[in-house]
């Protein structure tokens, strides 16, 4: 059960990192 929560946390962290990366890239293009 702990592994499931860890996987969800890791997925959310990577999702946030990817979103931030794309956001910064979009700001650079503007």
PDB file of C-alpha atoms in Angstrom:
ATOM      1  CA  UNK A   1       0.000   0.000   0.000  1.00  0.00           C
ATOM      2  CA  UNK A   2       2.869   2.373   0.810  1.00  0.00           C
ATOM      3  CA  UNK A   3       4.330   1.735  -2.645  1.00  0.00           C
ATOM      4  CA  UNK A   4       1.088   2.890  -4.272  1.00  0.00           C
ATOM      5  CA  UNK A   5       1.185   6.201  -2.390  1.00  0.00           C
ATOM      6  CA  UNK A   6       4.883   6.571  -3.227  1.00  0.00           C
ATOM      7  CA  UNK A   7       4.153   5.988  -6.923  1.00  0.00           C
ATOM      8  CA  UNK A   8       1.317   8.547  -6.845  1.00  0.00           C
ATOM      9  CA  UNK A   9       3.575  11.096  -5.124  1.00  0.00           C
ATOM     10  CA  UNK A  10       6.373  10.459  -7.622  1.00  0.00           C
ATOM     11  CA  UNK A  11       3.938  10.775 -10.553  1.00  0.00           C
ATOM     12  CA  UNK A  12       2.552  14.052  -9.206  1.00  0.00           C
ATOM     13  CA  UNK A  13       6.091  15.410  -8.673  1.00  0.00           C
ATOM     14  CA  UNK A  14       7.192  14.513 -12.214  1.00  0.00           C
ATOM     15  CA  UNK A  15       3.937  15.923 -13.627  1.00  0.00           C
ATOM     16  CA  UNK A  16       4.563  19.203 -11.814  1.00  0.00           C
ATOM     17  CA  UNK A  17       8.199  19.302 -12.998  1.00  0.00           C
ATOM     18  CA  UNK A  18       7.187  18.670 -16.627  1.00  0.00           C
ATOM     19  CA  UNK A  19       4.427  21.299 -16.410  1.00  0.00           C
ATOM     20  CA  UNK A  20       6.871  23.841 -14.976  1.00  0.00           C
ATOM     21  CA  UNK A  21       9.424  23.023 -17.701  1.00  0.00           C
ATOM     22  CA  UNK A  22       6.844  23.512 -20.476  1.00  0.00           C
ATOM     23  CA  UNK A  23       5.612  26.695 -18.772  1.00  0.00           C
ATOM     24  CA  UNK A  24       9.124  28.186 -18.701  1.00  0.00           C
ATOM     25  CA  UNK A  25       9.666  27.155 -22.334  1.00  0.00           C
ATOM     26  CA  UNK A  26       6.381  28.842 -23.342  1.00  0.00           C
ATOM     27  CA  UNK A  27       7.405  32.029 -21.484  1.00  0.00           C
ATOM     28  CA  UNK A  28      10.761  31.979 -23.311  1.00  0.00           C
ATOM     29  CA  UNK A  29       9.046  31.710 -26.714  1.00  0.00           C
ATOM     30  CA  UNK A  30       6.818  34.718 -26.015  1.00  0.00           C
TER      31      UNK A  30
END
